[in-house]
Amino acid sequence: MESFLQGLPKAELHVHIEGTLEPEFMFELAARNGATTKHGTVAELRAAYKFTQLQDFLDIYHQGAAVLRTHQDFHDLTIAYLERAAADGVRHAEIFFDAQTHTDRGVAMGAVVEGLVEACNEAEERWGMSSELIMCFLRHLSQDQAMVALDQAMPFREHLLGFGLASSEVGHPPSKFVDVFARARAEEFRLVAHAGEEGPPSYIREALDLLGAERIDHGIRAMEDPDLVARLRDEAIPLTVCPLSNLKLGVVPEISAHPLLGMIDEGLVATINSDDPAYFGGYVAANYVAVQQGLGIERDTMVALAKTSIDSSFASASRKAALLAEIDLYVAGHESRPMG
Ligand code: HPA
Ligand code: ZN
């Protein structure tokens, strides 16, 4: 089953490129750029990856991202992620990046975006993988700062699929970013937002009603609010669920308590994603395996989850059809063999 899930064609819709920075690579970049790191060794750094809540993680994640300086760094980070994703059956990826954490350190927006884009183009050539970029506004900063980031991104708009909202959720509701999302919407960008990870169900409603989010990142706290569940089902709003992230950040106490199956039973459009795989103990296939084993999910349901990931993406109708056909072909090719 593990190798079946790893090879299963899928889309990844919730991954922060800065969250794919592996400790070994962080030290390599620090040496390359003459930067210092707070932790002396890879082992010390990994030992610090113990989080009881989102903010514990974000503090370390922002520190780690500070080693990223040049166009080459962003390229190398992204191609390393895409190579791992390709090995995990990812055929289409919509990748988040946090521009503000880099531009605030004096890195040019162009170095970030162009480094990422080059790697995405390379992945298309090498693995036939499609990928897109979504820039996340940092919600612990002000809306004015988000507006500046949007302005800085405009010269690179041809490379951007859309905008999202990430970072410290509680205390920074979507309503804080109404104007900047309105501007992005007027410019016809696709819109998503993190909501209902640690924050209450009302943040999910705000993301839909006030920001125009087309997809909700995480969204698992919707399950506390039956009216919201009904709405998400009726409007078929995709939720990008990240099981190992939820476990490592204490959003769920153990994988066997994860609400994913309940969400599917309610008819919600749930997908499986990795969030920050270098920090949370696994890339996307490991997330598929964790929920399959932890919740005892049937193989057919896992295949349906992979199909939902394709359907929930912003890929073109023809690309979606091609990838859904790849899934059918893959499943047919495994039909006659024993599971394993
Ligand atoms: N939540 C909010 N912001 C983030 C996350 C997350 O899980 N990962 C990276 N930035
Ligand atoms: Zn996230």
CSV table of C-alpha atoms and ligand atoms in Angstrom, one decimal:
chain,number,residue,atom,x,y,z
A,1,MET,CA,0.0,0.0,0.0
A,2,GLU,CA,2.8,2.5,0.8
A,3,SER,CA,4.4,2.2,-2.6
A,4,PHE,CA,1.0,2.3,-4.2
A,5,LEU,CA,0.2,5.6,-2.4
A,6,GLN,CA,3.7,7.0,-3.2
A,7,GLY,CA,3.3,6.4,-6.9
A,8,LEU,CA,-0.4,7.4,-7.1
A,9,PRO,CA,-0.5,10.5,-9.3
A,10,LYS,CA,-1.7,13.5,-7.3
A,11,ALA,CA,-1.6,17.3,-6.9
A,12,GLU,CA,-0.1,19.1,-4.0
A,13,LEU,CA,-2.0,22.3,-3.2
A,14,HIS,CA,-0.6,23.3,0.2
A,15,VAL,CA,3.1,23.5,0.5
A,16,HIS,CA,5.2,26.4,1.6
A,17,ILE,CA,8.5,26.5,-0.2
A,18,GLU,CA,10.3,27.8,2.9
A,19,GLY,CA,8.9,24.8,4.7
A,20,THR,CA,10.8,22.4,2.4
A,21,LEU,CA,14.1,23.8,3.6
A,22,GLU,CA,15.9,20.7,5.1
A,23,PRO,CA,18.3,21.2,7.9
A,24,GLU,CA,21.3,19.9,5.9
A,25,PHE,CA,20.5,22.4,3.1
A,26,MET,CA,20.0,25.2,5.6
A,27,PHE,CA,23.6,24.7,6.8
A,28,GLU,CA,24.9,24.5,3.3
A,29,LEU,CA,23.2,27.8,2.4
A,30,ALA,CA,24.4,29.5,5.6
A,31,ALA,CA,28.0,28.5,4.6
A,32,ARG,CA,27.5,29.6,1.0
A,33,ASN,CA,26.2,33.0,2.1
A,34,GLY,CA,28.4,33.6,5.1
A,35,ALA,CA,25.3,33.6,7.3
A,36,THR,CA,25.1,32.4,10.9
A,37,THR,CA,22.6,30.0,12.3
A,38,LYS,CA,21.3,29.9,15.8
A,39,HIS,CA,21.8,26.1,16.1
A,40,GLY,CA,25.3,24.7,15.7
A,41,THR,CA,24.6,21.3,14.1
A,42,VAL,CA,21.9,19.6,12.1
A,43,ALA,CA,21.1,17.4,15.1
A,44,GLU,CA,20.7,20.4,17.4
A,45,LEU,CA,18.4,22.0,14.8
A,46,ARG,CA,16.3,18.9,14.4
A,47,ALA,CA,16.0,18.6,18.2
A,48,ALA,CA,14.5,22.1,18.2
A,49,TYR,CA,11.7,21.0,16.0
A,50,LYS,CA,9.3,20.4,18.9
A,51,PHE,CA,6.2,22.5,18.6
A,52,THR,CA,3.2,22.8,20.8
A,53,GLN,CA,1.4,25.4,18.7
A,54,LEU,CA,1.7,27.2,15.3
A,55,GLN,CA,3.7,30.1,16.7
A,56,ASP,CA,6.5,27.8,18.1
A,57,PHE,CA,6.9,26.5,14.5
A,58,LEU,CA,6.7,29.9,12.8
A,59,ASP,CA,9.5,31.3,15.0
A,60,ILE,CA,11.9,28.6,13.9
A,61,TYR,CA,10.6,28.6,10.3
A,62,HIS,CA,11.2,32.4,9.9
A,63,GLN,CA,14.7,32.0,11.4
A,64,GLY,CA,15.5,29.2,9.0
A,65,ALA,CA,14.3,31.1,6.0
A,66,ALA,CA,16.8,33.8,6.7
A,67,VAL,CA,19.6,31.8,5.1
A,68,LEU,CA,17.9,32.2,1.7
A,69,ARG,CA,19.5,35.2,-0.1
A,70,THR,CA,20.1,34.7,-3.8
A,71,HIS,CA,18.2,33.8,-7.0
A,72,GLN,CA,20.3,30.6,-6.9
A,73,ASP,CA,19.2,29.8,-3.4
A,74,PHE,CA,15.5,30.0,-4.3
A,75,HIS,CA,16.1,27.9,-7.4
A,76,ASP,CA,18.0,25.2,-5.5
A,77,LEU,CA,15.4,25.1,-2.7
A,78,THR,CA,12.6,24.8,-5.2
A,79,ILE,CA,14.1,22.2,-7.5
A,80,ALA,CA,15.0,20.0,-4.4
A,81,TYR,CA,11.3,20.2,-3.4
A,82,LEU,CA,10.0,19.4,-6.9
A,83,GLU,CA,12.3,16.4,-7.2
A,84,ARG,CA,11.0,15.0,-4.0
A,85,ALA,CA,7.5,15.8,-5.0
A,86,ALA,CA,7.9,14.1,-8.4
A,87,ALA,CA,9.2,11.0,-6.5
A,88,ASP,CA,6.0,11.1,-4.4
A,89,GLY,CA,3.7,11.0,-7.5
A,90,VAL,CA,3.0,14.8,-7.6
A,91,ARG,CA,2.1,15.7,-11.2
A,92,HIS,CA,0.9,19.3,-10.4
A,93,ALA,CA,2.0,21.5,-7.5
A,94,GLU,CA,0.7,24.9,-6.4
A,95,ILE,CA,3.5,26.3,-4.3
A,96,PHE,CA,3.2,29.0,-1.6
A,97,PHE,CA,6.0,31.4,-1.0
A,98,ASP,CA,6.3,34.1,1.7
A,99,ALA,CA,7.7,37.1,-0.2
A,100,GLN,CA,7.7,39.5,2.8
A,101,THR,CA,10.0,37.4,5.0
A,102,HIS,CA,12.6,37.8,2.2
A,103,THR,CA,12.0,41.3,1.0
A,104,ASP,CA,12.1,42.6,4.6
A,105,ARG,CA,15.7,41.2,4.8
A,106,GLY,CA,16.6,43.2,1.6
A,107,VAL,CA,16.2,40.3,-0.9
A,108,ALA,CA,14.8,41.5,-4.2
A,109,MET,CA,11.3,40.2,-5.2
A,110,GLY,CA,12.8,39.3,-8.6
A,111,ALA,CA,15.4,37.0,-7.0
A,112,VAL,CA,12.7,35.1,-5.2
A,113,VAL,CA,10.2,34.8,-8.0
A,114,GLU,CA,12.6,34.2,-10.8
A,115,GLY,CA,14.5,31.6,-8.8
A,116,LEU,CA,11.2,29.8,-8.1
A,117,VAL,CA,10.0,30.1,-11.7
A,118,GLU,CA,13.2,28.6,-13.2
A,119,ALA,CA,12.9,25.6,-11.0
A,120,CYS,CA,9.2,25.1,-12.0
A,121,ASN,CA,10.2,25.3,-15.7
A,122,GLU,CA,12.9,22.8,-15.1
A,123,ALA,CA,10.5,20.4,-13.4
A,124,GLU,CA,8.2,20.6,-16.4
A,125,GLU,CA,11.1,19.6,-18.7
A,126,ARG,CA,12.5,16.9,-16.5
A,127,TRP,CA,9.4,15.2,-15.1
A,128,GLY,CA,6.5,16.6,-17.1
A,129,MET,CA,5.2,18.1,-13.9
A,130,SER,CA,3.1,21.3,-13.9
A,131,SER,CA,3.5,23.9,-11.1
A,132,GLU,CA,2.3,27.3,-10.2
A,133,LEU,CA,3.2,30.0,-7.6
A,134,ILE,CA,0.9,31.5,-5.0
A,135,MET,CA,2.3,34.4,-2.9
A,136,CYS,CA,1.1,34.4,0.7
A,137,PHE,CA,0.6,37.7,2.6
A,138,LEU,CA,1.9,37.4,6.2
A,139,ARG,CA,-1.0,38.0,8.5
A,140,HIS,CA,1.0,39.0,11.5
A,141,LEU,CA,2.1,42.1,9.5
A,142,SER,CA,-0.2,44.9,8.6
A,143,GLN,CA,-2.5,45.2,5.6
A,144,ASP,CA,-0.4,48.2,4.5
A,145,GLN,CA,2.6,46.0,4.4
A,146,ALA,CA,0.7,43.4,2.3
A,147,MET,CA,-0.2,46.2,-0.1
A,148,VAL,CA,3.5,47.0,-0.5
A,149,ALA,CA,4.2,43.4,-1.2
A,150,LEU,CA,1.4,43.3,-3.8
A,151,ASP,CA,2.9,46.3,-5.5
A,152,GLN,CA,6.3,44.7,-5.5
A,153,ALA,CA,4.9,41.5,-7.0
A,154,MET,CA,3.1,43.2,-9.9
A,155,PRO,CA,6.1,43.4,-12.2
A,156,PHE,CA,6.2,39.5,-11.9
A,157,ARG,CA,2.5,39.0,-12.3
A,158,GLU,CA,2.8,36.7,-15.3
A,159,HIS,CA,4.5,34.2,-13.0
A,160,LEU,CA,1.9,34.3,-10.3
A,161,LEU,CA,-1.3,32.3,-10.1
A,162,GLY,CA,-2.6,34.0,-7.1
A,163,PHE,CA,-2.4,35.1,-3.5
A,164,GLY,CA,-2.9,33.5,-0.1
A,165,LEU,CA,-2.8,34.3,3.6
A,166,ALA,CA,-0.5,32.6,6.0
A,167,SER,CA,1.4,32.9,9.3
A,168,SER,CA,0.1,33.5,12.9
A,169,GLU,CA,-3.7,32.9,12.6
A,170,VAL,CA,-5.3,33.7,16.0
A,171,GLY,CA,-5.7,37.4,16.5
A,172,HIS,CA,-5.2,38.1,12.8
A,173,PRO,CA,-8.6,37.4,11.2
A,174,PRO,CA,-9.1,37.5,7.4
A,175,SER,CA,-11.1,40.8,7.9
A,176,LYS,CA,-7.8,42.5,8.5
A,177,PHE,CA,-6.9,42.0,4.8
A,178,VAL,CA,-10.2,42.9,3.0
A,179,ASP,CA,-8.7,45.7,0.9
A,180,VAL,CA,-5.6,43.9,-0.3
A,181,PHE,CA,-7.6,40.8,-1.3
A,182,ALA,CA,-10.1,43.1,-3.1
A,183,ARG,CA,-7.2,44.5,-5.1
A,184,ALA,CA,-5.8,41.1,-6.0
A,185,ARG,CA,-9.3,40.0,-7.0
A,186,ALA,CA,-9.7,43.0,-9.2
A,187,GLU,CA,-6.5,42.0,-10.9
A,188,GLU,CA,-8.0,38.5,-11.5
A,189,PHE,CA,-5.7,36.5,-9.4
A,190,ARG,CA,-6.8,33.2,-7.8
A,191,LEU,CA,-7.3,33.6,-4.1
A,192,VAL,CA,-6.9,31.2,-1.2
A,193,ALA,CA,-6.5,31.7,2.6
A,194,HIS,CA,-5.3,29.7,5.6
A,195,ALA,CA,-8.3,29.6,8.0
A,196,GLY,CA,-9.6,27.2,10.7
A,197,GLU,CA,-6.2,25.7,11.5
A,198,GLU,CA,-5.9,27.2,15.0
A,199,GLY,CA,-8.4,29.9,14.4
A,200,PRO,CA,-12.2,29.6,14.9
A,201,PRO,CA,-14.8,28.6,12.2
A,202,SER,CA,-15.7,32.3,11.9
A,203,TYR,CA,-12.3,32.9,10.2
A,204,ILE,CA,-13.3,30.4,7.5
A,205,ARG,CA,-16.6,32.4,6.9
A,206,GLU,CA,-14.6,35.6,6.7
A,207,ALA,CA,-12.1,34.1,4.3
A,208,LEU,CA,-15.0,33.2,2.0
A,209,ASP,CA,-17.3,36.2,2.5
A,210,LEU,CA,-14.8,39.0,3.0
A,211,LEU,CA,-11.7,37.9,1.0
A,212,GLY,CA,-13.4,35.8,-1.8
A,213,ALA,CA,-11.1,32.8,-1.0
A,214,GLU,CA,-11.9,30.0,-3.5
A,215,ARG,CA,-10.1,27.4,-1.4
A,216,ILE,CA,-9.5,27.2,2.3
A,217,ASP,CA,-6.1,26.1,3.6
A,218,HIS,CA,-6.5,23.6,6.5
A,219,GLY,CA,-10.1,24.5,7.5
A,220,ILE,CA,-10.4,21.5,9.8
A,221,ARG,CA,-12.0,23.5,12.6
A,222,ALA,CA,-15.0,23.9,10.3
A,223,MET,CA,-16.1,20.6,11.8
A,224,GLU,CA,-17.1,22.4,15.0
A,225,ASP,CA,-19.8,24.3,13.1
A,226,PRO,CA,-22.5,22.2,11.4
A,227,ASP,CA,-23.9,25.2,9.5
A,228,LEU,CA,-20.5,25.9,8.1
A,229,VAL,CA,-19.9,22.3,7.2
A,230,ALA,CA,-23.2,22.3,5.2
A,231,ARG,CA,-22.2,25.5,3.4
A,232,LEU,CA,-18.7,24.2,2.5
A,233,ARG,CA,-20.3,21.0,1.2
A,234,ASP,CA,-23.0,22.8,-0.8
A,235,GLU,CA,-20.6,25.3,-2.3
A,236,ALA,CA,-18.0,22.5,-2.8
A,237,ILE,CA,-15.2,24.6,-1.3
A,238,PRO,CA,-11.9,22.6,-1.4
A,239,LEU,CA,-10.0,22.3,1.9
A,240,THR,CA,-6.3,21.6,1.8
A,241,VAL,CA,-5.8,19.4,4.8
A,242,CYS,CA,-2.3,18.7,6.1
A,243,PRO,CA,-2.4,15.7,8.5
A,244,LEU,CA,1.3,15.6,9.7
A,245,SER,CA,1.3,19.4,10.2
A,246,ASN,CA,-1.9,19.1,12.3
A,247,LEU,CA,-0.2,16.4,14.4
A,248,LYS,CA,3.1,18.2,14.8
A,249,LEU,CA,1.4,21.5,15.8
A,250,GLY,CA,-0.9,19.9,18.3
A,251,VAL,CA,-4.0,20.7,16.2
A,252,VAL,CA,-4.9,17.0,16.6
A,253,PRO,CA,-3.6,14.9,19.5
A,254,GLU,CA,-2.8,11.8,17.3
A,255,ILE,CA,-3.3,10.8,13.7
A,256,SER,CA,-6.1,8.4,14.7
A,257,ALA,CA,-8.0,11.4,16.0
A,258,HIS,CA,-7.7,13.3,12.7
A,259,PRO,CA,-11.1,14.5,11.4
A,260,LEU,CA,-10.3,13.7,7.7
A,261,LEU,CA,-12.7,10.8,7.5
A,262,GLY,CA,-15.4,12.7,9.2
A,263,MET,CA,-14.9,15.5,6.7
A,264,ILE,CA,-15.2,13.1,3.8
A,265,ASP,CA,-18.3,11.5,5.4
A,266,GLU,CA,-19.9,15.0,5.5
A,267,GLY,CA,-19.3,15.4,1.8
A,268,LEU,CA,-16.5,18.0,2.2
A,269,VAL,CA,-14.0,18.4,-0.6
A,270,ALA,CA,-10.9,17.5,1.3
A,271,THR,CA,-7.3,17.0,-0.1
A,272,ILE,CA,-4.1,15.8,1.5
A,273,ASN,CA,-1.0,18.0,1.5
A,274,SER,CA,2.3,18.4,3.3
A,275,ASP,CA,2.4,22.1,4.4
A,276,ASP,CA,6.0,22.3,5.7
A,277,PRO,CA,7.4,18.9,5.1
A,278,ALA,CA,11.0,19.6,6.2
A,279,TYR,CA,9.6,20.5,9.6
A,280,PHE,CA,6.7,18.1,10.1
A,281,GLY,CA,8.3,14.8,9.3
A,282,GLY,CA,7.2,14.0,5.8
A,283,TYR,CA,6.4,15.0,2.2
A,284,VAL,CA,3.0,14.5,0.6
A,285,ALA,CA,3.2,10.7,0.2
A,286,ALA,CA,4.1,10.3,3.9
A,287,ASN,CA,0.9,12.3,4.6
A,288,TYR,CA,-1.2,9.9,2.5
A,289,VAL,CA,0.4,6.9,4.3
A,290,ALA,CA,-0.1,8.5,7.7
A,291,VAL,CA,-3.8,8.9,7.3
A,292,GLN,CA,-4.3,5.7,5.4
A,293,GLN,CA,-2.7,3.7,8.3
A,294,GLY,CA,-3.8,5.9,11.2
A,295,LEU,CA,-7.5,6.0,10.1
A,296,GLY,CA,-7.6,2.6,8.3
A,297,ILE,CA,-8.7,4.2,5.0
A,298,GLU,CA,-9.7,2.0,2.1
A,299,ARG,CA,-7.6,2.1,-1.0
A,300,ASP,CA,-10.5,3.3,-3.1
A,301,THR,CA,-11.0,6.3,-0.8
A,302,MET,CA,-7.3,7.1,-1.1
A,303,VAL,CA,-7.6,7.1,-4.9
A,304,ALA,CA,-10.7,9.3,-4.6
A,305,LEU,CA,-8.6,11.7,-2.4
A,306,ALA,CA,-5.9,11.9,-5.1
A,307,LYS,CA,-8.6,12.6,-7.7
A,308,THR,CA,-10.0,15.4,-5.5
A,309,SER,CA,-6.6,16.9,-5.3
A,310,ILE,CA,-6.5,17.2,-9.1
A,311,ASP,CA,-10.1,18.5,-9.3
A,312,SER,CA,-9.4,21.1,-6.5
A,313,SER,CA,-6.4,22.5,-8.3
A,314,PHE,CA,-6.4,25.6,-10.5
A,315,ALA,CA,-5.0,23.6,-13.4
A,316,SER,CA,-6.8,24.0,-16.8
A,317,ALA,CA,-9.7,21.6,-17.6
A,318,SER,CA,-7.5,19.8,-20.1
A,319,ARG,CA,-4.6,19.3,-17.7
A,320,LYS,CA,-7.1,18.1,-15.0
A,321,ALA,CA,-8.6,15.6,-17.5
A,322,ALA,CA,-5.1,14.3,-18.4
A,323,LEU,CA,-4.1,13.9,-14.8
A,324,LEU,CA,-7.4,12.1,-13.9
A,325,ALA,CA,-6.7,9.7,-16.8
A,326,GLU,CA,-3.2,9.1,-15.4
A,327,ILE,CA,-4.8,8.1,-12.1
A,328,ASP,CA,-7.2,5.7,-13.8
A,329,LEU,CA,-4.3,4.2,-15.8
A,330,TYR,CA,-2.2,3.8,-12.6
A,331,VAL,CA,-5.0,2.2,-10.7
A,332,ALA,CA,-5.8,-0.2,-13.6
A,333,GLY,CA,-2.1,-1.2,-13.7
A,334,HIS,CA,-2.2,-2.1,-10.1
A,335,GLU,CA,-5.6,-3.9,-10.2
A,336,SER,CA,-4.3,-7.4,-11.0
A,337,ARG,CA,-1.4,-7.3,-8.5
A,338,PRO,CA,-1.7,-7.9,-4.8
A,339,MET,CA,-1.7,-4.8,-2.6
A,340,GLY,CA,1.8,-3.6,-1.5
B,1,HPA,N1,-0.1,28.0,9.1
B,1,HPA,C1,0.1,29.3,8.9
B,1,HPA,N2,1.2,29.8,8.3
B,1,HPA,C2,2.1,28.9,7.8
B,1,HPA,C3,2.0,27.6,7.9
B,1,HPA,C4,0.8,27.1,8.6
B,1,HPA,O1,0.6,25.9,8.8
B,1,HPA,N3,3.1,27.0,7.4
B,1,HPA,C5,3.8,28.0,6.9
B,1,HPA,N4,3.2,29.2,7.2
B,2,ZN,ZN,0.2,26.2,5.5
